[in-house]
């Protein structure tokens, strides 16, 4: 599941975040109201000469399309990227037509051309957004050659110099490009983070379900004990009655032996009582680390655990699925990139508990080191391994930080190449015997 999410492209993640029609309709009603108010003030309050009929027709066209969308589709309808591109393109062309007949780039509202482009880059796939910004660049270039004067006082005319026109064009174009790129990056990172957190919750839920299997097994043993006892009694009676009948004696003996075998299995499962289950939920720090390390010993890499602190007085921890999964993921990552050995160092005192994981690989590259823990960071200095340092590390870091740990990722000293991860908790958070 994690690997599947890790391989999802940015394009697919943006495609899954379809724009809700109601959001777009509300924004367009705001545009209709703003345009109508502006035209009203310019024409009837300031009394500037204005092509009023053409302005009203353009505003009415936007309002009509918006009204049709509102009655045609339910508020929860989500539009696909192609339809969103068409609607935002219509908004862009309508606004540019309104600006064209009211002074072009000399109009102080010309910067509003950026709005549909920013909305597209924040919510739509990159190919549609790129097409829309190209259309917007063409439109502002056409606005620079508008023959219509800016509405102004009677007898006065504003003539904008060509150099000033070019400056305004550059200003709008650069603002549009910067704002669009910023919106795209923020939206993409938010989408990645949402997907990664969802994967984190699924992983943690899976670990919790696995930890509950012992209780389910004990319950199953309890429920199946009575019918199996009945089968065993009946099998004994049948064996006694048919002991002289060679046709059925072997079958009845087989039935009895298999029922006894099932009872033995269920008897072992039944030992997982509620008291034993509660006992298994708490274990010493050293036992927890051995349990975390054990599945990773058979991969051709020497895995060593060093305990710097005595076991006497060590923390007694709750069996936390998030902590065990997170530490296991860090150890697995170290093994993936190690050359020969991985060392896990465990130490504790009355204030803190620290686990340090070191490998003898190439270590982290400088650009990755500053971004470790972000979702979908997938490159490390090792060309013979696929994947690594992607969503799995983000999940591990998130789960460990939720438990109260602080993590430090670094490279080892130059004389001993490799990577190092330090995971540290305040002891009162990890020790189940501490007063919290």
Coordinates of N, CA and C in Angstrom, one line a residue, residues 183-301:
X183 N 1.4 28.9 -6.0 CA 0.1 28.2 -5.7 C 0.3 26.7 -6.0
X184 N 0.9 26.5 -7.1 CA 1.1 25.1 -7.6 C 1.9 24.3 -6.5
X185 N 3.1 24.9 -6.1 CA 3.9 24.2 -5.1 C 3.2 24.0 -3.8
X186 N 2.5 25.0 -3.3 CA 1.8 24.8 -2.0 C 0.7 23.8 -2.1
X187 N 0.0 23.8 -3.2 CA -1.1 22.8 -3.4 C -0.5 21.4 -3.6
X188 N 0.6 21.3 -4.3 CA 1.2 19.9 -4.5 C 1.7 19.4 -3.2
X189 N 2.4 20.2 -2.4 CA 2.9 19.8 -1.1 C 1.8 19.4 -0.1
X190 N 0.7 20.2 -0.2 CA -0.5 19.9 0.7 C -1.1 18.6 0.3
X191 N -1.2 18.3 -1.0 CA -1.7 17.1 -1.5 C -0.8 15.9 -1.1
X192 N 0.5 16.0 -1.2 CA 1.4 15.0 -0.9 C 1.3 14.7 0.6
X193 N 1.2 15.8 1.4 CA 1.2 15.6 2.9 C -0.1 14.9 3.3
X194 N -1.2 15.3 2.6 CA -2.5 14.6 3.0 C -2.5 13.1 2.6
X195 N -1.9 12.8 1.4 CA -1.8 11.4 1.1 C -0.9 10.6 2.0
X196 N 0.2 11.3 2.4 CA 1.2 10.6 3.3 C 0.6 10.4 4.7
X197 N -0.1 11.4 5.2 CA -0.8 11.2 6.5 C -1.8 10.1 6.5
X198 N -2.6 10.0 5.4 CA -3.6 9.0 5.2 C -2.9 7.6 5.2
X199 N -1.8 7.5 4.5 CA -1.0 6.2 4.5 C -0.5 5.9 5.9
X200 N -0.1 7.0 6.7 CA 0.4 6.8 8.0 C -0.7 6.2 8.9
X201 N -1.9 6.7 8.8 CA -3.0 6.2 9.6 C -3.4 4.8 9.2
X202 N -3.3 4.4 8.0 CA -3.6 3.1 7.6 C -2.5 2.1 8.1
X203 N -1.2 2.5 8.1 CA -0.2 1.7 8.6 C -0.4 1.4 10.1
X204 N -0.6 2.5 10.8 CA -0.8 2.4 12.2 C -2.0 1.6 12.6
X205 N -3.1 1.7 11.8 CA -4.3 0.9 12.1 C -3.9 -0.6 11.8
X206 N -3.2 -0.9 10.8 CA -2.8 -2.3 10.5 C -2.0 -2.8 11.6
X207 N -1.0 -2.0 12.2 CA -0.2 -2.5 13.3 C -1.0 -2.8 14.5
X208 N -2.0 -2.0 14.8 CA -2.9 -2.2 15.9 C -3.7 -3.4 15.7
X209 N -4.2 -3.7 14.5 CA -5.0 -4.9 14.2 C -4.1 -6.1 14.5
X210 N -2.9 -6.1 14.0 CA -2.0 -7.2 14.2 C -1.8 -7.5 15.7
X211 N -1.6 -6.5 16.5 CA -1.4 -6.6 17.9 C -2.6 -7.2 18.6
X212 N -3.8 -7.1 18.0 CA -5.0 -7.6 18.6 C -5.3 -9.1 18.2
X213 N -4.5 -9.7 17.4 CA -4.8 -11.0 16.9 C -4.7 -12.1 18.0
X214 N -3.8 -11.8 19.0 CA -3.7 -12.8 20.1 C -5.0 -12.8 20.9
X215 N -5.6 -11.7 21.1 CA -6.9 -11.7 21.8 C -8.0 -12.4 21.0
X216 N -8.0 -12.2 19.7 CA -9.0 -12.8 18.8 C -8.7 -14.4 18.8
X217 N -7.5 -14.8 18.8 CA -7.2 -16.2 18.8 C -7.7 -16.8 20.1
X218 N -7.5 -16.2 21.3 CA -7.9 -16.7 22.5 C -9.5 -16.8 22.6
X219 N -10.1 -15.8 22.0 CA -11.6 -15.8 21.9 C -12.1 -17.0 21.1
X220 N -11.4 -17.2 19.9 CA -11.8 -18.3 19.0 C -11.6 -19.6 19.7
X221 N -10.5 -19.8 20.5 CA -10.2 -21.0 21.2 C -11.3 -21.3 22.2
X222 N -11.7 -20.3 22.9 CA -12.8 -20.4 23.9 C -14.1 -20.9 23.2
X223 N -14.5 -20.2 22.1 CA -15.7 -20.5 21.4 C -15.7 -21.9 20.8
X224 N -14.6 -22.4 20.3 CA -14.5 -23.7 19.6 C -14.2 -24.8 20.5
X225 N -13.9 -24.6 21.7 CA -13.6 -25.6 22.7 C -14.7 -26.6 22.9
X226 N -15.9 -26.1 23.1 CA -17.1 -26.9 23.4 C -17.5 -27.8 22.2
X227 N -17.6 -27.3 21.0 CA -18.0 -28.2 19.9 C -16.9 -29.3 19.6
X228 N -15.6 -29.0 19.8 CA -14.6 -29.9 19.6 C -14.6 -31.0 20.7
X229 N -14.9 -30.6 21.9 CA -15.1 -31.6 23.0 C -16.2 -32.6 22.7
X230 N -17.3 -32.1 22.2 CA -18.4 -32.9 21.8 C -18.0 -33.9 20.7
X231 N -17.3 -33.4 19.7 CA -16.8 -34.3 18.6 C -15.9 -35.4 19.1
X232 N -15.1 -35.0 20.1 CA -14.1 -36.0 20.7 C -14.9 -37.1 21.4
X233 N -15.9 -36.7 22.2 CA -16.7 -37.7 22.9 C -17.4 -38.6 22.0
X234 N -18.0 -38.1 21.0 CA -18.8 -38.9 20.0 C -17.8 -39.8 19.3
X235 N -16.6 -39.3 19.0 CA -15.6 -40.2 18.3 C -15.2 -41.4 19.2
X236 N -15.0 -41.1 20.5 CA -14.7 -42.2 21.4 C -15.8 -43.2 21.5
X237 N -17.1 -42.8 21.5 CA -18.2 -43.7 21.5 C -18.2 -44.6 20.2
X238 N -18.0 -43.9 19.1 CA -18.0 -44.6 17.8 C -16.9 -45.6 17.8
X239 N -15.7 -45.3 18.3 CA -14.6 -46.2 18.3 C -14.9 -47.4 19.1
X240 N -15.6 -47.2 20.3 CA -15.9 -48.3 21.2 C -16.9 -49.2 20.5
X241 N -17.9 -48.7 19.8 CA -18.9 -49.5 19.2 C -18.4 -50.2 17.9
X242 N -17.5 -49.6 17.2 CA -17.0 -50.1 15.9 C -15.6 -50.7 16.0
X243 N -15.2 -51.1 17.2 CA -13.8 -51.6 17.3 C -13.6 -52.9 16.6
X244 N -14.7 -53.7 16.4 CA -14.5 -54.9 15.6 C -14.9 -54.8 14.2
X245 N -15.2 -53.6 13.7 CA -15.6 -53.4 12.3 C -14.4 -52.8 11.6
X246 N -13.8 -53.6 10.7 CA -12.6 -53.1 10.0 C -12.9 -52.1 9.0
X247 N -14.1 -51.9 8.6 CA -14.5 -51.0 7.5 C -14.4 -49.5 8.1
X248 N -14.7 -49.3 9.4 CA -14.8 -47.9 9.9 C -13.7 -47.7 11.0
X249 N -13.0 -48.7 11.5 CA -12.2 -48.5 12.6 C -11.1 -47.5 12.4
X250 N -10.4 -47.5 11.2 CA -9.3 -46.6 10.9 C -9.8 -45.2 10.8
X251 N -11.0 -45.0 10.1 CA -11.6 -43.7 9.9 C -12.0 -43.1 11.3
X252 N -12.5 -43.9 12.2 CA -12.9 -43.3 13.5 C -11.7 -43.0 14.3
X253 N -10.7 -43.8 14.2 CA -9.4 -43.5 14.9 C -8.8 -42.2 14.4
X254 N -8.8 -42.0 13.1 CA -8.3 -40.8 12.5 C -9.2 -39.6 12.9
X255 N -10.5 -39.7 13.0 CA -11.3 -38.6 13.4 C -11.0 -38.2 14.9
X256 N -10.8 -39.3 15.7 CA -10.5 -39.0 17.1 C -9.2 -38.3 17.3
X257 N -8.2 -38.8 16.6 CA -6.8 -38.2 16.7 C -6.8 -36.8 16.2
X258 N -7.5 -36.5 15.1 CA -7.5 -35.1 14.6 C -8.3 -34.2 15.5
X259 N -9.3 -34.7 16.1 CA -10.1 -33.8 17.1 C -9.2 -33.5 18.3
X260 N -8.4 -34.5 18.8 CA -7.5 -34.3 19.9 C -6.4 -33.3 19.5
X261 N -6.0 -33.4 18.3 CA -5.0 -32.4 17.8 C -5.5 -31.0 17.8
X262 N -6.8 -30.8 17.3 CA -7.4 -29.5 17.3 C -7.5 -29.0 18.8
X263 N -7.9 -29.9 19.7 CA -8.0 -29.4 21.1 C -6.7 -29.0 21.7
X264 N -5.6 -29.7 21.3 CA -4.3 -29.3 21.8 C -3.9 -27.9 21.2
X265 N -4.2 -27.6 20.0 CA -3.9 -26.3 19.4 C -4.7 -25.2 20.1
X266 N -6.0 -25.5 20.3 CA -6.9 -24.5 20.9 C -6.5 -24.3 22.4
X267 N -6.0 -25.4 23.0 CA -5.5 -25.2 24.4 C -4.4 -24.3 24.5
X268 N -3.5 -24.3 23.5 CA -2.3 -23.4 23.5 C -2.8 -22.0 23.3
X269 N -3.8 -21.8 22.3 CA -4.3 -20.5 22.1 C -5.0 -19.9 23.3
X270 N -5.7 -20.8 24.0 CA -6.5 -20.4 25.1 C -5.6 -19.8 26.3
X271 N -4.3 -20.1 26.2 CA -3.4 -19.6 27.3 C -3.2 -18.1 27.2
X272 N -3.6 -17.6 26.0 CA -3.6 -16.1 25.8 C -4.8 -15.5 26.5
X273 N -4.8 -15.5 27.8 CA -5.9 -15.0 28.5 C -5.9 -13.5 28.6
X274 N -6.9 -12.9 29.2 CA -6.9 -11.5 29.3 C -5.8 -11.0 30.2
X275 N -5.4 -11.8 31.3 CA -4.3 -11.3 32.1 C -3.0 -11.4 31.3
X276 N -2.8 -12.5 30.5 CA -1.6 -12.6 29.8 C -1.5 -11.6 28.7
X277 N -2.6 -11.2 28.1 CA -2.7 -10.2 27.1 C -2.2 -8.8 27.7
X278 N -2.7 -8.5 28.9 CA -2.3 -7.3 29.5 C -0.8 -7.3 29.8
X279 N -0.3 -8.5 30.2 CA 1.1 -8.6 30.5 C 2.0 -8.4 29.3
X280 N 1.5 -8.9 28.1 CA 2.3 -8.8 26.9 C 2.3 -7.3 26.4
X281 N 1.3 -6.5 26.8 CA 1.3 -5.2 26.4 C 2.4 -4.3 27.0
X282 N 3.0 -4.8 28.0 CA 4.1 -4.1 28.7 C 5.4 -4.9 28.7
X283 N 6.5 -4.4 28.3 CA 7.7 -5.1 28.2 C 8.9 -4.2 28.4
X284 N 10.0 -4.7 28.9 CA 11.2 -3.9 29.1 C 11.7 -3.3 27.7
X285 N 12.5 -2.3 27.8 CA 13.0 -1.6 26.7 C 13.9 -2.6 25.8
X286 N 14.7 -3.3 26.5 CA 15.6 -4.3 25.8 C 14.8 -5.3 25.0
X287 N 13.7 -5.8 25.6 CA 12.9 -6.8 24.9 C 12.2 -6.2 23.7
X288 N 11.7 -5.0 23.9 CA 11.1 -4.3 22.8 C 12.0 -4.1 21.6
X289 N 13.3 -3.7 21.9 CA 14.3 -3.5 20.9 C 14.6 -4.9 20.2
X290 N 14.7 -5.9 21.0 CA 15.0 -7.2 20.4 C 13.9 -7.6 19.4
X291 N 12.6 -7.4 19.8 CA 11.5 -7.7 19.0 C 11.5 -6.9 17.7
X292 N 11.9 -5.6 17.8 CA 11.9 -4.7 16.6 C 13.1 -5.2 15.7
X293 N 14.2 -5.6 16.2 CA 15.4 -5.9 15.4 C 15.2 -7.3 14.8
X294 N 14.6 -8.3 15.5 CA 14.6 -9.7 15.1 C 14.2 -9.9 13.6
X295 N 13.2 -9.3 13.1 CA 12.8 -9.6 11.7 C 13.8 -9.1 10.7
X296 N 14.8 -8.3 11.1 CA 15.8 -7.7 10.1 C 17.1 -8.4 10.1
X297 N 17.3 -9.5 10.8 CA 18.6 -10.1 11.0 C 19.0 -11.0 9.8
X298 N 18.1 -11.4 9.0 CA 18.4 -12.4 7.9 C 18.5 -11.8 6.5
X299 N 19.2 -10.6 6.4 CA 19.3 -10.0 5.1 C 20.7 -9.8 4.6
X300 N 21.6 -10.6 5.2 CA 23.0 -10.6 4.8 C 23.8 -9.4 5.3
X301 N 23.2 -8.6 6.2 CA 23.9 -7.5 6.8 C 24.0 -7.8 8.3

